[in-house]
Short mmCIF file of C-alpha atoms in Angstrom, two decimals:
data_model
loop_
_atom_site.label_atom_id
_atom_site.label_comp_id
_atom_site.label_asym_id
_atom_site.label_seq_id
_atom_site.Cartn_x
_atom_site.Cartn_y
_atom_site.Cartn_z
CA UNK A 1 96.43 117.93 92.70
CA UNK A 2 100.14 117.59 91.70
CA UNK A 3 100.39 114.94 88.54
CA UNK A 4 103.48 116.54 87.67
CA UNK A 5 104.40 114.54 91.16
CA UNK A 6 102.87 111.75 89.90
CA UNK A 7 104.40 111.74 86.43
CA UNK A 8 108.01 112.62 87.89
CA UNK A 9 107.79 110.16 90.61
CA UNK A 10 106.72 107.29 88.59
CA UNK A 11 109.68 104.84 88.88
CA UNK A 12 109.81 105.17 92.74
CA UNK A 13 106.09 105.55 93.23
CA UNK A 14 105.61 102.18 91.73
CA UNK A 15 108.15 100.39 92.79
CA UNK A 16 107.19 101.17 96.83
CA UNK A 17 103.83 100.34 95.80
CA UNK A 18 104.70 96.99 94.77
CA UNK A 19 106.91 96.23 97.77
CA UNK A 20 103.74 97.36 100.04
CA UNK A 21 100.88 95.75 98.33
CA UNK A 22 103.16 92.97 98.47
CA UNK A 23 103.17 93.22 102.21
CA UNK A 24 99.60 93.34 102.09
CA UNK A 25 99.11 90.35 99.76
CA UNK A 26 100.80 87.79 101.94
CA UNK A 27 98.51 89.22 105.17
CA UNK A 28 95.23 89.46 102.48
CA UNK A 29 95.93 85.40 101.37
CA UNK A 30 95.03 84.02 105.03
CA UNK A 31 92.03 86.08 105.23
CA UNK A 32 90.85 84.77 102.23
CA UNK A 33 91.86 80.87 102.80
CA UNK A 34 89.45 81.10 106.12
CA UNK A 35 86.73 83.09 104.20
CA UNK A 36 86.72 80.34 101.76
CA UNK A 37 86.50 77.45 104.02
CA UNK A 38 84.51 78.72 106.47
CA UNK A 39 82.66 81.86 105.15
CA UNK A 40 84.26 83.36 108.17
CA UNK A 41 86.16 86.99 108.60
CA UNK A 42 88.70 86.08 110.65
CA UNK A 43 89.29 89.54 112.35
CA UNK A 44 92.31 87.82 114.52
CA UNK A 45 94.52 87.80 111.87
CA UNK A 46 96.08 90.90 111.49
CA UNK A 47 96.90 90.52 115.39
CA UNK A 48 98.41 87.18 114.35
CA UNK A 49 100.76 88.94 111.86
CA UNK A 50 101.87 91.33 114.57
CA UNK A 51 103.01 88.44 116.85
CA UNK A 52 105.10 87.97 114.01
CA UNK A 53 106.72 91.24 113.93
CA UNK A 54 107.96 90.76 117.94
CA UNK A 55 108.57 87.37 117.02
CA UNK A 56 111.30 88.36 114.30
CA UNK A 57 112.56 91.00 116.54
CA UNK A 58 113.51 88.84 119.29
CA UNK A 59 115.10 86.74 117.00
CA UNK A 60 117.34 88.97 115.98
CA UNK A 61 117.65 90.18 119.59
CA UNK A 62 118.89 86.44 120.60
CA UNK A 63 121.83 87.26 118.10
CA UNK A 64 122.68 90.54 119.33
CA UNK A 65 121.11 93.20 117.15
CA UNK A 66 118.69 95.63 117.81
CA UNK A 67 117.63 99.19 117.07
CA UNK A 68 121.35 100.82 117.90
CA UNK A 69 123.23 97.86 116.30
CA UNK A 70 125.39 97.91 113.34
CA UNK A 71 124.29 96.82 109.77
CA UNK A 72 125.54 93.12 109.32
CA UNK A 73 127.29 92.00 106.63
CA UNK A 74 125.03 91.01 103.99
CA UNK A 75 125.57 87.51 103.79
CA UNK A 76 125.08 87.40 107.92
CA UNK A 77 121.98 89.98 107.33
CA UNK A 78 120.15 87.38 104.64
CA UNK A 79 120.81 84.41 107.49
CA UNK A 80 119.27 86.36 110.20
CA UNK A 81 116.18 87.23 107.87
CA UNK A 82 115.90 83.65 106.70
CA UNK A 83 115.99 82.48 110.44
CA UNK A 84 113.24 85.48 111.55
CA UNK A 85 111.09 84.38 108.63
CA UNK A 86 111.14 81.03 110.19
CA UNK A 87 110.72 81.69 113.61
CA UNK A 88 107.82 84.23 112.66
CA UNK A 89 106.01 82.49 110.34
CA UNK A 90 106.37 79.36 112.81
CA UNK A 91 105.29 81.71 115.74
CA UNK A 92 102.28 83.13 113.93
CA UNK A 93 101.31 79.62 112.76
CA UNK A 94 101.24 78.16 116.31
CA UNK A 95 98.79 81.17 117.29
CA UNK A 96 96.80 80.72 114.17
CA UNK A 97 96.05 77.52 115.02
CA UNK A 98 95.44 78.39 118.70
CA UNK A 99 92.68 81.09 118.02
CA UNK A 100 91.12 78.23 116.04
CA UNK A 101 91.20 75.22 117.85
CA UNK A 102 90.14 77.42 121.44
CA UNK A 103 87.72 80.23 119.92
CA UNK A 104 85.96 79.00 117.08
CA UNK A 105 86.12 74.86 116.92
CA UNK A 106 83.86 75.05 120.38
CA UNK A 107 81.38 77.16 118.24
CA UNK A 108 81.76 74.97 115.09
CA UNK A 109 80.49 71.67 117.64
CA UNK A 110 77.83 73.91 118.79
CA UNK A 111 76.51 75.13 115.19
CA UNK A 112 76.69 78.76 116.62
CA UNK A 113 75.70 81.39 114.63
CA UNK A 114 77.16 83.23 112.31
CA UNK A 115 76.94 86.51 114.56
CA UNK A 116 78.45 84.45 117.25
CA UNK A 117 81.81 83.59 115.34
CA UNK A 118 81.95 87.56 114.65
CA UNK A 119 81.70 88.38 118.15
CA UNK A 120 84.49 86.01 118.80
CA UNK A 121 86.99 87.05 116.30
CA UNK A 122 86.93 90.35 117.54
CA UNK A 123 87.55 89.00 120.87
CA UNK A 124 89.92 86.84 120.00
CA UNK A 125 91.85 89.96 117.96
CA UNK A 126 91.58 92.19 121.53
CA UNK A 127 92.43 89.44 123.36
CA UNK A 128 95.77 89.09 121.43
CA UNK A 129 96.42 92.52 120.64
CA UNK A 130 95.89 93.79 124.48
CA UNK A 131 97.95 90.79 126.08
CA UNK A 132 101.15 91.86 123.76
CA UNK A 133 100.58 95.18 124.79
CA UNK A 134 100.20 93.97 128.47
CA UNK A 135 103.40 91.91 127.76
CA UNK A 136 105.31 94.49 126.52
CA UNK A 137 104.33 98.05 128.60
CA UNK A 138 102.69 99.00 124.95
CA UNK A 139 105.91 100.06 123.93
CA UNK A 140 107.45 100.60 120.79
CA UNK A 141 109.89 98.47 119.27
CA UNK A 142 113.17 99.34 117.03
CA UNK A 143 113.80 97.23 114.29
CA UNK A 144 117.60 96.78 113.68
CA UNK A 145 118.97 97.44 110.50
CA UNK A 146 119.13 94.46 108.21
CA UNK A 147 119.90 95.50 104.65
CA UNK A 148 121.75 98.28 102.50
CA UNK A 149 119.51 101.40 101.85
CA UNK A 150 121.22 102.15 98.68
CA UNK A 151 120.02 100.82 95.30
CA UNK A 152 121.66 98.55 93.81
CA UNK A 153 119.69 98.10 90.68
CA UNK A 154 119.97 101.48 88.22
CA UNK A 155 117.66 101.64 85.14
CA UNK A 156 116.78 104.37 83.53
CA UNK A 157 114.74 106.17 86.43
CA UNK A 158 113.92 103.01 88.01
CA UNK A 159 116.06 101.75 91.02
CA UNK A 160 115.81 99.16 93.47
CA UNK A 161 117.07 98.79 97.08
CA UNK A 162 118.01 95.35 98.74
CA UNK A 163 115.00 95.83 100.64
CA UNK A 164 112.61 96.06 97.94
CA UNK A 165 114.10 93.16 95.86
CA UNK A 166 114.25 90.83 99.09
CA UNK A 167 110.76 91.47 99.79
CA UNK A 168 109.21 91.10 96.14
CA UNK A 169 111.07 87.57 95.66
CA UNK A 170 109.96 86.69 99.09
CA UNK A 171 106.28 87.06 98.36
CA UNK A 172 106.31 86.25 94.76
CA UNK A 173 107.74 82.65 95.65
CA UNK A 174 105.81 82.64 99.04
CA UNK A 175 102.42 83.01 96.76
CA UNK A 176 103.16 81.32 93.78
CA UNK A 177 103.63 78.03 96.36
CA UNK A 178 100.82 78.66 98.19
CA UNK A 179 99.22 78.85 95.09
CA UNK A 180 100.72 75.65 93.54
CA UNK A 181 100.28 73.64 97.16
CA UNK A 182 96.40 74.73 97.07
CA UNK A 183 96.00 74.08 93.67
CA UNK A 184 98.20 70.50 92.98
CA UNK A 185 98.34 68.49 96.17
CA UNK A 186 96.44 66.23 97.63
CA UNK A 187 95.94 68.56 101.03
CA UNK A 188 95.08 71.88 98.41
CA UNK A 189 91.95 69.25 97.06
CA UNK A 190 91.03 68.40 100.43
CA UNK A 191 91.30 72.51 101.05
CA UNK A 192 88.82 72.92 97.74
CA UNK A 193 86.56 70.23 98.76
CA UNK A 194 85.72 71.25 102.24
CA UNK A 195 85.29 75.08 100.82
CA UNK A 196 83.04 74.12 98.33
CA UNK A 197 80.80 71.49 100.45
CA UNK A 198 82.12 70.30 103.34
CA UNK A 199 79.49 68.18 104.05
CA UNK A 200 80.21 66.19 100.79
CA UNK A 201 83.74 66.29 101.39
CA UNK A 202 83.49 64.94 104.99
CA UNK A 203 81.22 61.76 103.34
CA UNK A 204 84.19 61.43 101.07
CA UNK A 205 86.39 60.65 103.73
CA UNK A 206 88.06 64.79 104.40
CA UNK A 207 88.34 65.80 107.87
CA UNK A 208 86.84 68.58 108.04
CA UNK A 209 88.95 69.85 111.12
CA UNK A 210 91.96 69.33 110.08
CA UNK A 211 91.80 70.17 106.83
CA UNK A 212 90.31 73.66 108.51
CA UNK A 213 93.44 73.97 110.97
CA UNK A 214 95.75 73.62 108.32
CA UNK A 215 94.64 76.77 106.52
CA UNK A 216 94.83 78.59 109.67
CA UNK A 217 98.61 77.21 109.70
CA UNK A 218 99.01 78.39 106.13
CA UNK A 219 97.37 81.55 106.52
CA UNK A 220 99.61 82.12 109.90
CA UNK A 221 102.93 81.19 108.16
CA UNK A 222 101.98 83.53 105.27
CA UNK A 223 101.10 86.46 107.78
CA UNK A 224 104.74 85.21 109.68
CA UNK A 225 106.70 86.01 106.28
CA UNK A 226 105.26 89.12 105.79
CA UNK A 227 105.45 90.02 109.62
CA UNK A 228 109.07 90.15 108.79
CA UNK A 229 108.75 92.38 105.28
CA UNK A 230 106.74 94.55 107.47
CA UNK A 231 109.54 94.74 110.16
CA UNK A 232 112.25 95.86 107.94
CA UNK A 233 110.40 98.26 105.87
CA UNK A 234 108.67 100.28 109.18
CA UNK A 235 111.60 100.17 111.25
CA UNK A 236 109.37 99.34 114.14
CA UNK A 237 106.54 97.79 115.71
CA UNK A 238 104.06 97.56 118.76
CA UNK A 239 101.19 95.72 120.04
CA UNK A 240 98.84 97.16 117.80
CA UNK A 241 100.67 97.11 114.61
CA UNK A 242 98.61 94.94 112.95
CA UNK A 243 95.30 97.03 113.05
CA UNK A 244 95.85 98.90 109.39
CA UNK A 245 97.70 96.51 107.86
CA UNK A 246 95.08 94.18 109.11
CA UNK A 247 92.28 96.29 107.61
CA UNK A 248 94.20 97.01 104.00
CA UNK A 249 94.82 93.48 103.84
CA UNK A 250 91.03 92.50 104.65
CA UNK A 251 90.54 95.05 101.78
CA UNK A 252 92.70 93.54 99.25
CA UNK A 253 91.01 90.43 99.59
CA UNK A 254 87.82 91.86 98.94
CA UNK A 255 89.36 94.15 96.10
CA UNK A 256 90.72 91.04 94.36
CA UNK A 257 87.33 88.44 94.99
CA UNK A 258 87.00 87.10 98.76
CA UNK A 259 88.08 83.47 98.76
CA UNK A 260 90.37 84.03 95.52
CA UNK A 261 94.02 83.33 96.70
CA UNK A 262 95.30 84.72 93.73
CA UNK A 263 92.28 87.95 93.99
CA UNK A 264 93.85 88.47 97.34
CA UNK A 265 97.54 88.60 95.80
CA UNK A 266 95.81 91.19 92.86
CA UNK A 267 94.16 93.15 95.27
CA UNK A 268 97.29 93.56 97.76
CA UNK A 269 99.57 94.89 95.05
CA UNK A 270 96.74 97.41 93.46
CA UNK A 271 96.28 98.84 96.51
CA UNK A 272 100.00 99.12 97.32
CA UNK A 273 99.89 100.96 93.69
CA UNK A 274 97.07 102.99 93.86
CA UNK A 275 97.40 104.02 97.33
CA UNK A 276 101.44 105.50 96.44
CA UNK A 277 99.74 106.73 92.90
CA UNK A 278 97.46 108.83 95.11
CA UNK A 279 99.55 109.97 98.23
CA UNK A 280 101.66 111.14 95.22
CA UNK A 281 98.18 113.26 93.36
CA UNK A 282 96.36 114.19 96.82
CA UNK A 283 99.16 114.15 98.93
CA UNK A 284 100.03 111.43 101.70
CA UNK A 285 96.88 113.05 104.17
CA UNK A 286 95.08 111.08 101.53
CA UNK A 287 96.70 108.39 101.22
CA UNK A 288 94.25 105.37 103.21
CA UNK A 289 91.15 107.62 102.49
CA UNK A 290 92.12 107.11 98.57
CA UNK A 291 92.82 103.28 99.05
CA UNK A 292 89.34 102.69 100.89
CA UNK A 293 87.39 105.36 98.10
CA UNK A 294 88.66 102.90 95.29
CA UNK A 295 87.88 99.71 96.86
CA UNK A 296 84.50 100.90 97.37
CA UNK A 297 84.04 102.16 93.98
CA UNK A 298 85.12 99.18 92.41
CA UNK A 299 82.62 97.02 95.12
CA UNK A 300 79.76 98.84 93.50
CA UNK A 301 80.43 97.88 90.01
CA UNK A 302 81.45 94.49 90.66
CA UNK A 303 80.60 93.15 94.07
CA UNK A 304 82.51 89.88 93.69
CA UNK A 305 86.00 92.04 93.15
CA UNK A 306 88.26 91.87 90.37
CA UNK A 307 88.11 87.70 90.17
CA UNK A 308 85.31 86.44 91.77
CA UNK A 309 85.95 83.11 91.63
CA UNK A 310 85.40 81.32 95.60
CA UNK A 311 88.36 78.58 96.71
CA UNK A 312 86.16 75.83 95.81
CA UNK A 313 85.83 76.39 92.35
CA UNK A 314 89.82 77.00 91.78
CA UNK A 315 91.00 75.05 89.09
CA UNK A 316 92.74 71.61 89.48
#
């Protein structure tokens, strides 16, 4: 065990963490928007979130750049990441909502079991993991280089690259109006009502389905923005990028409370932390075995995560 690793590394070891968890955050918020409403694990989701990551690579490919290109300028680098955030999160949005309305509305009008909406997110998570592969030889993807590498914030021992700070504002004002949109429009009441009893809701006049397909769209532009975060930090991606990310994210949700946008945001950027804190300790062999060890310690003193508190009962 090498605290003095920890100790020395502490500026840099928590300031990766937080661009990380924040990676895993964005991902963790639609799984826990769908868990809300419909008490559902929607296992598609990370494979939604790497549709994102081609679909902010071609982007950038329609312009020219790829793996072997030079660094833009910055002003024409923060363009062509505001355009790939909006073509991914668009992208991932559109497929959100397609694993919804053709996998698990037919089950909803059917009142299928709850084992039977399992057995189809997997499916539906093969189905669009596989088909990118198919669609792109399995291959792996360059991402081409967007942003500076060298900090350009110096304090003390702590330093930040364009990267990092570009990614943190990102998802702090990507959550924070999520949070505000769920929380203080008329659509985030219709969002509560349905999660906390949808049959209620629906006698109050909510439709039910579209209030459901709109968090898929939420939780698919959310996974679209970090899609892109994910791009530039890795420096690649393939068809089955999406897999640990997926996992970690599904983690963080449970880590912060299940159905607890803002749990999901707590839990993405404590696991970002502890997992760097503990790569740094136990070295980096360890690093997802630590991340999985603490959620599961946690789970067994407080099942219902660091929050607990479901979507329905947010506060107005």
């Amino acid at each position: 065990m090498q605290f003095n690793d920890l100790i020395n590394g502490f500026p840099v070891l928590t300031v990766t963490g937080l661009t990380q968890g924040a990676i895993y955050a964005l991902v963790a918020l639609g799984y826990t928007l769908v868990y809300g409403v419909l008490r559902l694990i929607n296992f598609a989701h990370s494979d939604v979130f790497m549709i994102g990551t081609f679909g902010a690579i071609w982007t950038w490919s329609a312009f020219g750049f790829d793996a072997n290109s030079p660094r833009p300028s910055l002003g024409e680098a923060l363009g062509l990441i505001a355009l790939a955030i909006v073509v991914a999160a668009l992208l991932c949005g559109f497929f959100a909502m397609l694993v919804e309305v053709t996998a698990y509305r037919p089950l909803r009008a059917r009142n299928a079991p709850p084992l039977a909406f399992l057995i189809t997110a997997i499916g539906a998570s093969f189905v669009l993991s596989e088909g990118m592969g198919a669609f792109t030889n399995r291959r792996q993807f360059g991402v081409p280089a967007m942003l500076p590498t060298d900090p350009v914030v110096n304090l003390g021992g702590w330093s930040l690259t364009p990267l990092q700070i570009s990614t943190l504002v990102v998802a702090v004002v990507a959550m924070v109006a999520l949070d505000w949109f769920v929380r203080r429009t008329r659509f985030g009441r219709g969002i509560r009502a349905v999660a906390q009893d949808s049959n209620t809701a629906a006698l109050m006049g909510v439709n039910k389905n579209r209030v459901i397909l709109l968090v898929f769209l939420i939780g698919g532009l959310m996974a679209g923005v970090a899609a892109v975060m994910s791009d530039m930090k890795a420096a690649s991606t393939r068809f089955n990028v999406g897999f640990l990310i997926g996992l970690k994210a599904f983690a963080a949700a449970v880590l912060g409370g299940i159905g607890n946008l803002r749990g999901a945001a707590l839990g993405g950027i404590l696991l970002g932390l502890v997992e760097n804190y503990g790569s740094a300790v136990f070295g980096t062999n360890f690093r997802d075995f630590i991340g999985f060890l603490v959620l599961i310690l946690l789970l067994m003193f407080r099942p219902t995560g660091l929050l607990g508190e479901s979507l329905g009962r947010a506060r107005a």
